[in-house]
Amino acid sequence: MKQKKAKSNHRLSHLSLCLVAALAPQLAHSQEVSTQEASDKDLEQITVVGTQIRGGAISEALAVSVLNAEDIENLGIDSGDELMSMIPENGQNFFSEAENIAGGINSARGDVGAFNLRNMGTGNTLVLLNGRRLVNSASYQTEEVGGSFVPVNSVNSNVIPVVGLKQVEVLRDGASAIYGADAVAGVVNHVLKSNFEGLTIRAKGLEYDNFSRGSRKITIEAGKNFNDGKTNVSTFLNFYDRDRINSQDDERWSNSDFRDRIPENSPWFGDTRFRNDSINSNYGQFDILPNNEGQLDDNNLVDSSGEFEVYPIGDPRCVGGYQLNATTCAAEDGQGTYRYNLNEDRDLRSDLERYNAFVFINHEFDNNVESFTELSYYKSKTSMNRQPSAAFSSSKLRVSAQNYYNPFGAIGSANRLPEEITGDFSDEGFDLVMDYYRFAEVPRIVDNDGETYRFLQGFRGMIGDWDWESAVSYSKAEKEDITRNRISNTLIQEALNDPTEAAYNPFSGGVNSNIERALIDVTRLSETELTTFDIKFSNADLFELPAGMVAFVAGFEWREESFKDDRDDRLDGTINFTDWEGDTYPYVSDVVNSSPTPDNEGKRQVSSLFTEFQIPVLDNLDVQAALRYENFDDIDESTTVGKVAFGWRPLEQFLVRGSWSEAFRAPNLVTVNEEIVSRTNSRTDWVCQYAADFGGDPEEETLDCTNSIQRTAEGSDQLSPEKSENTSLGFVWTPTSNFTVTLDYWQIDKKDTIGLFGEENHTLLDLVYHLNAGNGNCDSAAFNSAIERQELDADEEVYFQNAGICPAGAIKYVNDQYANLDKRTIKGHDLGVYYNIDTKYGTFDIKYNGAFLDKYEQDAGGLAKVLVDANATGLLPASYPVDGFADLIGKDGNQDERHSAKFRWYNEQWGFSLNMFKIGSFYQSSLTLDDGTKYIIPSMTKYNASVDYKFSFKGLDSRVRFGVNNLTDERAPLADRYFGYFSDAHNDYGRSFYAELRTSF
């Protein structure tokens, strides 16, 4: 493999030399001549996303959406993630703080937002700043691709402040031939005000209508020209501070059981899937070790399996039970576990401080060579509350018979229940398995600090007829994520074994439990680095054709990107814990409720050659042709992709445009370098679920079919890059100079999508095997070998027999591996309408953009096709979802339409704006009924309005603006999620008011 890479790099070097040799004769003009010609040309950078040729004629034919500074200001937003959520072509933000609960420390937490054009998934959008790549966020997380969760990373959308942007350009087309890997769904280019003169100060404050939370922002823009205008230094500073939003701030979120919000006439009325509180609480269920219950069962202290429940004193379920202490009582199992409100004290949004600083230094030398320098620094501090920890069901803790507080402990223990209650039982007492227990004394507190800095130095100029430009940059992002009030498995087990009063007391309902001795901080330190070098030569007049001049650019790019993920010693195997079954690292960590994760790091170098032509074929037909070769040093594959685009103007007012391109996305560094990782997630075992639904236990009073299931996976350098073909066809109609309509149809066919088959899909496959086998030959029947199961409890077997399938014990783990899946197809269309008119009453500006999704499918091949076919034939019930395959449109946030409309009126002093943003309806697949009826989450529309007034104060140009976001106080529709709404797509904060003052000196 190394030999092949060396040959590939040699070929790349050879191509570079050939390129330089080909260009050398054209560049051999004297510097004196080129300087004279350059003096007549404007060397100021013109950034047009989608082409590397400055001022190229093809630019008007590219499908690009542009938000200028005024558009962005009028939205009334404060962060990059808010900006991206209001761009119709962008999909869900899977890095949302309100949705990262399940991922815990494995989520990318803190002040972070992701890019997700076309809802293709994080990592399929290339993000640029002034035309060049940005470093990825320091921390990564996982997203569902196929049937389970795959590592993904993204540029942090909050690194770039929304005030200070000159414009944001969204190329709605594949652009790997222009910019390289990752530009599968498109490109987002941020253009900053890099040549500013003057001083502008802004201050803004915002408050919410439904609760007492708010935010504050101060922005300073300063710039000055020196050296007779040849040098400009511009500085941009931004400080943003916002309050946390907690579940107790609004009664809509205060209780995690959302069943009372379902109308009585709904088929989901009373559906327990909306009961999002937890069976794990400080009042747990405890299991006496099997076959040791003895006379305790005869005295109705425990059930026939040796299980009992704990309740707070006064709970009616203690009638007929027995008192444990001053705060709790107990009763035999079967009366229902005391449930915990997960929204008792957890945050939807963190408390945040954010700082941004940009410095731009532009200087034009006497020979007309221009230097441009970019310096940036970003810092954030967040803090948020999360729900307390509960142990994984796959690694349960035990209360020793020697524990000081064990009610069934050894003789002589101060808290052993008296014999008149218990009857005679073992002098040695019993060890107890802790089941359905949560260490709810204190919340988890997540403190996250982030830093990103970037340096770029570039030069541009002319040599003869040739423009040239070159730059080198270095960027680094760092994250420190500390979760406080976590529980060490080792320390809590020691406390559960302690025979003294200092022992942990799990029978007190959290009162004076001695939890402090087991509390720990868990740290994750992450960093990413990006170093780039590029050089390109372009000629807008390479040679002449009958229809005009051919434009050309060619260049070389090199980049090195790396990541490091340093996990806490209790997660990475430095400090090990071994559970009662003998499982240890890498299957069990020393942190309660966290999967073991090794330290991880990786690095790659990427070299590429690219060229682009813009060809005037006819007087009214321009063609873009581009080609890029890219070589990766860490995977055994290089890639060459091309692009062809055209703009044809049959009439002066009518432009037809289209493109065909190839795009690629290399396996990200995590999926290549990751060591074996076990992930424990709450999943449904569909074999068990089938036994419950059709075997007589629909309320799962005996069976427990949704619990923590462990999945193992490992990175691989044998993964192939994801490849796609992108096509688009559309038109631009401009009947008058101030009225434009655009319509573009597009399609992306992506092959070799990297994903996982998925834990639940594996259990569905196991169910298909069970259904095919029946219950006649259970010893010899072949089931899913990727699943390892435990022994089935004797009292559960009858439900499997009643359902007509072979019994299956609880899942111990599922072995799943990253793989290149079958083809994914996405297609849709975009509509734009733009109208601007100047009148004696002022200027009116109207803009509308709509993005419509017409098809979104992941082909199901191999084992996935077995599941899709079983679902289609009815062998699998319709309510048993096959995750990640077949038709994905409208599923779990894949909205089929998104709309944005902007109205702006202004004159010399006054201005008014009204912005509308609508997200279309979709369905939540986990709520599908047995007859196939889908739970539809309706569309949501929000309006933001503002009015501003310009005035002069002591000679200073000033403006005051008052705005209302979410004018109609629209609240997010109900969903079966943590806070009762689908926060990857919506927010539920309601109406807010803000005031902003801007003064220019």
Tab-separated table of C-alpha atoms in Angstrom, residues 706-977:
chain	number	residue	atom	x	y	z
A	706	THR	CA	-36.474	-1.178	25.123
A	707	ASN	CA	-33.258	-0.782	27.051
A	708	SER	CA	-29.555	-0.191	26.578
A	709	ILE	CA	-28.025	-2.319	23.835
A	710	GLN	CA	-24.297	-2.340	23.192
A	711	ARG	CA	-22.905	-2.052	19.688
A	712	THR	CA	-19.258	-2.474	18.670
A	713	ALA	CA	-17.651	-0.992	15.542
A	714	GLU	CA	-14.149	-0.213	14.319
A	715	GLY	CA	-12.596	2.203	11.821
A	716	SER	CA	-11.129	0.969	8.558
A	717	ASP	CA	-8.785	2.335	5.901
A	718	GLN	CA	-10.463	-0.004	3.423
A	719	LEU	CA	-13.533	2.216	3.152
A	720	SER	CA	-13.980	3.785	-0.262
A	721	PRO	CA	-14.750	7.456	-0.828
A	722	GLU	CA	-18.390	8.270	-1.318
A	723	LYS	CA	-18.959	9.262	-4.953
A	724	SER	CA	-21.849	11.116	-6.479
A	725	GLU	CA	-23.196	12.507	-9.715
A	726	ASN	CA	-24.968	15.852	-9.514
A	727	THR	CA	-27.203	17.187	-12.270
A	728	SER	CA	-29.214	20.387	-12.455
A	729	LEU	CA	-31.335	22.185	-15.017
A	730	GLY	CA	-33.119	25.478	-14.598
A	731	PHE	CA	-33.861	28.922	-15.888
A	732	VAL	CA	-33.608	32.574	-14.911
A	733	TRP	CA	-36.347	34.877	-16.235
A	734	THR	CA	-35.809	38.623	-15.965
A	735	PRO	CA	-38.725	40.343	-17.733
A	736	THR	CA	-37.668	43.710	-16.288
A	737	SER	CA	-34.475	44.962	-14.717
A	738	ASN	CA	-35.982	44.791	-11.230
A	739	PHE	CA	-37.894	41.511	-11.398
A	740	THR	CA	-36.345	38.024	-11.564
A	741	VAL	CA	-37.697	34.472	-11.307
A	742	THR	CA	-35.440	31.402	-10.999
A	743	LEU	CA	-36.374	27.725	-11.081
A	744	ASP	CA	-33.809	24.926	-10.826
A	745	TYR	CA	-34.331	21.159	-10.787
A	746	TRP	CA	-31.514	19.110	-9.295
A	747	GLN	CA	-30.604	15.512	-8.499
A	748	ILE	CA	-27.793	13.877	-6.517
A	749	ASP	CA	-27.013	10.174	-6.954
A	750	LYS	CA	-24.581	9.162	-4.259
A	751	LYS	CA	-22.866	5.783	-4.191
A	752	ASP	CA	-20.933	4.052	-1.426
A	753	THR	CA	-22.477	6.070	1.412
A	754	ILE	CA	-20.593	5.160	4.590
A	755	GLY	CA	-22.945	3.898	7.289
A	756	LEU	CA	-23.965	1.044	9.560
A	757	PHE	CA	-26.664	-1.589	9.290
A	758	GLY	CA	-27.769	-0.696	12.815
A	759	GLU	CA	-28.639	-2.366	16.106
A	760	GLU	CA	-32.403	-2.233	15.668
A	761	ASN	CA	-32.151	-3.420	12.071
A	762	HIS	CA	-30.112	-6.354	13.339
A	763	THR	CA	-32.884	-7.172	15.819
A	764	LEU	CA	-35.483	-6.877	13.029
A	765	LEU	CA	-33.416	-9.274	10.934
A	766	ASP	CA	-33.296	-11.605	13.927
A	767	LEU	CA	-37.090	-11.330	14.166
A	768	VAL	CA	-37.451	-12.303	10.483
A	769	TYR	CA	-35.341	-15.391	11.191
A	770	HIS	CA	-37.468	-16.151	14.269
A	771	LEU	CA	-40.707	-15.748	12.311
A	772	ASN	CA	-39.437	-18.016	9.555
A	773	ALA	CA	-38.331	-20.632	12.105
A	774	GLY	CA	-41.556	-20.605	14.154
A	775	ASN	CA	-41.202	-22.318	17.533
A	776	GLY	CA	-40.671	-25.907	16.492
A	777	ASN	CA	-36.885	-26.275	16.061
A	778	CYS	CA	-35.444	-23.684	18.421
A	779	ASP	CA	-32.248	-25.589	19.210
A	780	SER	CA	-31.198	-25.971	15.585
A	781	ALA	CA	-32.693	-22.822	14.026
A	782	ALA	CA	-30.243	-20.247	12.613
A	783	PHE	CA	-30.667	-16.729	13.964
A	784	ASN	CA	-28.703	-13.505	13.480
A	785	SER	CA	-25.072	-14.275	14.337
A	786	ALA	CA	-24.241	-10.575	14.815
A	787	ILE	CA	-26.271	-10.622	18.042
A	788	GLU	CA	-25.147	-12.247	21.254
A	789	ARG	CA	-27.945	-12.846	23.746
A	790	GLN	CA	-28.134	-13.768	27.404
A	791	GLU	CA	-30.186	-16.546	28.961
A	792	LEU	CA	-33.930	-15.884	29.048
A	793	ASP	CA	-35.680	-15.625	32.425
A	794	ALA	CA	-38.011	-18.564	32.975
A	795	ASP	CA	-41.104	-16.396	33.587
A	796	GLU	CA	-40.660	-14.658	30.203
A	797	GLU	CA	-40.555	-17.725	27.957
A	798	VAL	CA	-44.339	-18.137	27.817
A	799	TYR	CA	-44.793	-14.875	25.890
A	800	PHE	CA	-42.509	-16.041	23.087
A	801	GLN	CA	-44.356	-19.344	22.907
A	802	ASN	CA	-47.706	-17.539	22.747
A	803	ALA	CA	-46.382	-15.376	19.899
A	804	GLY	CA	-45.283	-18.473	17.987
A	805	ILE	CA	-41.548	-17.784	17.965
A	806	CYS	CA	-38.512	-19.244	19.675
A	807	PRO	CA	-37.518	-17.592	22.975
A	808	ALA	CA	-34.741	-14.990	22.938
A	809	GLY	CA	-32.915	-13.602	25.950
A	810	ALA	CA	-31.836	-10.018	26.462
A	811	ILE	CA	-29.191	-8.735	24.050
A	812	LYS	CA	-25.651	-8.584	25.361
A	813	TYR	CA	-24.152	-6.835	22.333
A	814	VAL	CA	-24.476	-6.343	18.570
A	815	ASN	CA	-21.413	-6.518	16.336
A	816	ASP	CA	-21.728	-3.942	13.547
A	817	GLN	CA	-19.098	-2.550	11.188
A	818	TYR	CA	-18.774	0.557	9.033
A	819	ALA	CA	-19.474	-0.256	5.414
A	820	ASN	CA	-20.098	1.365	2.049
A	821	LEU	CA	-23.851	1.078	1.611
A	822	ASP	CA	-25.903	1.134	-1.577
A	823	LYS	CA	-26.904	4.196	-3.587
A	824	ARG	CA	-28.675	7.201	-2.089
A	825	THR	CA	-30.761	9.408	-4.409
A	826	ILE	CA	-31.983	12.894	-3.577
A	827	LYS	CA	-33.721	15.207	-5.987
A	828	GLY	CA	-35.807	18.336	-5.795
A	829	HIS	CA	-36.267	21.841	-7.096
A	830	ASP	CA	-35.613	25.406	-5.948
A	831	LEU	CA	-37.753	28.435	-6.725
A	832	GLY	CA	-36.688	32.053	-6.326
A	833	VAL	CA	-38.576	35.308	-6.904
A	834	TYR	CA	-36.889	38.724	-6.543
A	835	TYR	CA	-38.445	42.169	-6.974
A	836	ASN	CA	-37.043	45.584	-6.192
A	837	ILE	CA	-38.518	48.990	-6.985
A	838	ASP	CA	-37.687	52.598	-6.106
A	839	THR	CA	-40.643	54.922	-5.625
A	840	LYS	CA	-41.208	58.391	-4.217
A	841	TYR	CA	-42.403	56.587	-1.057
A	842	GLY	CA	-39.167	54.660	-0.663
A	843	THR	CA	-37.557	51.454	-1.896
A	844	PHE	CA	-39.436	48.149	-1.786
A	845	ASP	CA	-37.454	44.903	-1.843
A	846	ILE	CA	-39.141	41.482	-1.987
A	847	LYS	CA	-37.310	38.145	-2.046
A	848	TYR	CA	-38.662	34.602	-1.923
A	849	ASN	CA	-36.766	31.315	-1.905
A	850	GLY	CA	-38.296	27.853	-1.715
A	851	ALA	CA	-36.517	24.496	-1.572
A	852	PHE	CA	-38.614	21.432	-2.404
A	853	LEU	CA	-37.569	17.832	-1.872
A	854	ASP	CA	-39.121	15.482	-4.422
A	855	LYS	CA	-37.241	12.257	-3.730
A	856	TYR	CA	-34.995	10.976	-0.959
A	857	GLU	CA	-34.192	7.274	-1.079
A	858	GLN	CA	-31.509	5.007	0.294
A	859	ASP	CA	-31.407	1.828	-1.774
A	860	ALA	CA	-31.666	-1.282	0.319
A	861	GLY	CA	-29.324	-4.039	-0.748
A	862	GLY	CA	-28.267	-7.288	0.885
A	863	LEU	CA	-29.648	-7.732	4.404
A	864	ALA	CA	-31.411	-4.357	4.285
A	865	LYS	CA	-33.472	-5.578	1.329
A	866	VAL	CA	-34.559	-8.588	3.370
A	867	LEU	CA	-36.042	-6.197	5.939
A	868	VAL	CA	-37.673	-3.867	3.413
A	869	ASP	CA	-39.273	-6.835	1.637
A	870	ALA	CA	-40.465	-8.311	4.947
A	871	ASN	CA	-42.000	-4.945	5.816
A	872	ALA	CA	-43.687	-4.688	2.411
A	873	THR	CA	-45.181	-8.196	2.551
A	874	GLY	CA	-46.489	-7.724	6.086
A	875	LEU	CA	-44.231	-10.339	7.655
A	876	LEU	CA	-42.926	-7.481	9.816
A	877	PRO	CA	-45.669	-5.277	11.293
A	878	ALA	CA	-45.841	-1.791	9.743
A	879	SER	CA	-45.118	-0.196	13.113
A	880	TYR	CA	-41.728	-1.929	13.254
A	881	PRO	CA	-39.527	0.623	11.433
A	882	VAL	CA	-36.687	-0.363	9.125
A	883	ASP	CA	-34.246	2.443	9.882
A	884	GLY	CA	-32.330	4.336	7.225
A	885	PHE	CA	-33.397	2.514	4.061
A	886	ALA	CA	-36.026	2.808	1.291
A	887	ASP	CA	-38.032	6.050	1.055
A	888	LEU	CA	-36.657	8.653	3.473
A	889	ILE	CA	-38.577	11.707	2.280
A	890	GLY	CA	-40.547	13.268	5.088
A	891	LYS	CA	-39.038	10.860	7.607
A	892	ASP	CA	-37.771	12.187	10.940
A	893	GLY	CA	-37.098	15.740	9.838
A	894	ASN	CA	-36.508	15.287	6.097
A	895	GLN	CA	-38.989	18.045	5.274
A	896	ASP	CA	-40.264	18.057	1.722
A	897	GLU	CA	-40.348	21.857	1.580
A	898	ARG	CA	-38.782	24.916	3.208
A	899	HIS	CA	-39.657	28.526	2.398
A	900	SER	CA	-38.103	31.905	3.089
A	901	ALA	CA	-39.681	35.267	2.190
A	902	LYS	CA	-38.278	38.726	2.898
A	903	PHE	CA	-40.003	42.074	2.554
A	904	ARG	CA	-38.044	45.287	3.096
A	905	TRP	CA	-39.117	48.925	2.761
A	906	TYR	CA	-36.803	51.819	3.463
A	907	ASN	CA	-36.177	55.475	2.706
A	908	GLU	CA	-33.513	57.888	3.881
A	909	GLN	CA	-34.518	57.647	7.551
A	910	TRP	CA	-37.014	54.851	8.105
A	911	GLY	CA	-36.951	51.151	7.404
A	912	PHE	CA	-39.282	48.219	7.945
A	913	SER	CA	-38.708	44.516	7.340
A	914	LEU	CA	-40.859	41.402	7.583
A	915	ASN	CA	-39.324	37.952	7.174
A	916	MET	CA	-41.152	34.657	6.943
A	917	PHE	CA	-39.638	31.186	7.298
A	918	LYS	CA	-41.642	27.993	6.944
A	919	ILE	CA	-40.565	24.398	7.522
A	920	GLY	CA	-42.807	21.806	5.907
A	921	SER	CA	-44.410	18.860	7.645
A	922	PHE	CA	-42.719	15.518	8.220
A	923	TYR	CA	-43.405	12.360	10.209
A	924	GLN	CA	-41.801	10.700	13.201
A	925	SER	CA	-41.220	7.080	12.231
A	926	SER	CA	-41.058	5.723	15.783
A	927	LEU	CA	-44.735	6.666	16.289
A	928	THR	CA	-46.108	4.728	13.299
A	929	LEU	CA	-49.172	2.660	14.233
A	930	ASP	CA	-49.627	-1.044	13.518
A	931	ASP	CA	-51.879	-0.245	10.542
A	932	GLY	CA	-49.177	1.963	8.985
A	933	THR	CA	-50.687	5.304	10.037
A	934	LYS	CA	-47.899	7.855	10.406
A	935	TYR	CA	-47.613	10.530	13.074
A	936	ILE	CA	-47.393	13.786	11.124
A	937	ILE	CA	-45.554	16.715	12.659
A	938	PRO	CA	-47.237	19.700	10.970
A	939	SER	CA	-45.506	22.581	9.267
A	940	MET	CA	-44.287	25.545	11.286
A	941	THR	CA	-44.168	29.171	10.132
A	942	LYS	CA	-42.451	32.056	11.893
A	943	TYR	CA	-42.399	35.784	11.148
A	944	ASN	CA	-39.673	38.208	12.215
A	945	ALA	CA	-40.361	41.938	11.959
A	946	SER	CA	-38.333	45.062	12.657
A	947	VAL	CA	-38.532	48.819	12.268
A	948	ASP	CA	-35.540	51.137	12.280
A	949	TYR	CA	-34.863	54.861	12.255
A	950	LYS	CA	-31.673	56.615	11.117
A	951	PHE	CA	-30.660	59.875	12.729
A	952	SER	CA	-27.673	62.074	13.445
A	953	PHE	CA	-26.539	62.543	17.039
A	954	LYS	CA	-23.793	65.101	17.643
A	955	GLY	CA	-22.662	64.613	14.086
A	956	LEU	CA	-22.611	60.812	14.311
A	957	ASP	CA	-24.613	58.675	11.881
A	958	SER	CA	-26.802	56.454	14.057
A	959	ARG	CA	-29.609	53.966	13.718
A	960	VAL	CA	-31.981	52.473	16.258
A	961	ARG	CA	-33.884	49.281	15.482
A	962	PHE	CA	-36.698	47.554	17.335
A	963	GLY	CA	-37.636	44.012	16.365
A	964	VAL	CA	-39.900	41.124	17.196
A	965	ASN	CA	-38.831	37.581	16.363
A	966	ASN	CA	-41.578	34.987	15.978
A	967	LEU	CA	-44.189	37.739	15.780
A	968	THR	CA	-47.189	35.392	16.211
A	969	ASP	CA	-45.604	33.439	19.100
A	970	GLU	CA	-45.685	30.184	17.124
A	971	ARG	CA	-44.678	27.199	19.244
A	972	ALA	CA	-43.137	23.987	17.938
A	973	PRO	CA	-45.575	21.140	17.202
A	974	LEU	CA	-45.639	18.165	19.549
A	975	ALA	CA	-43.195	15.323	18.962
A	976	ASP	CA	-41.948	12.371	20.967
A	977	ARG	CA	-38.648	13.998	21.896
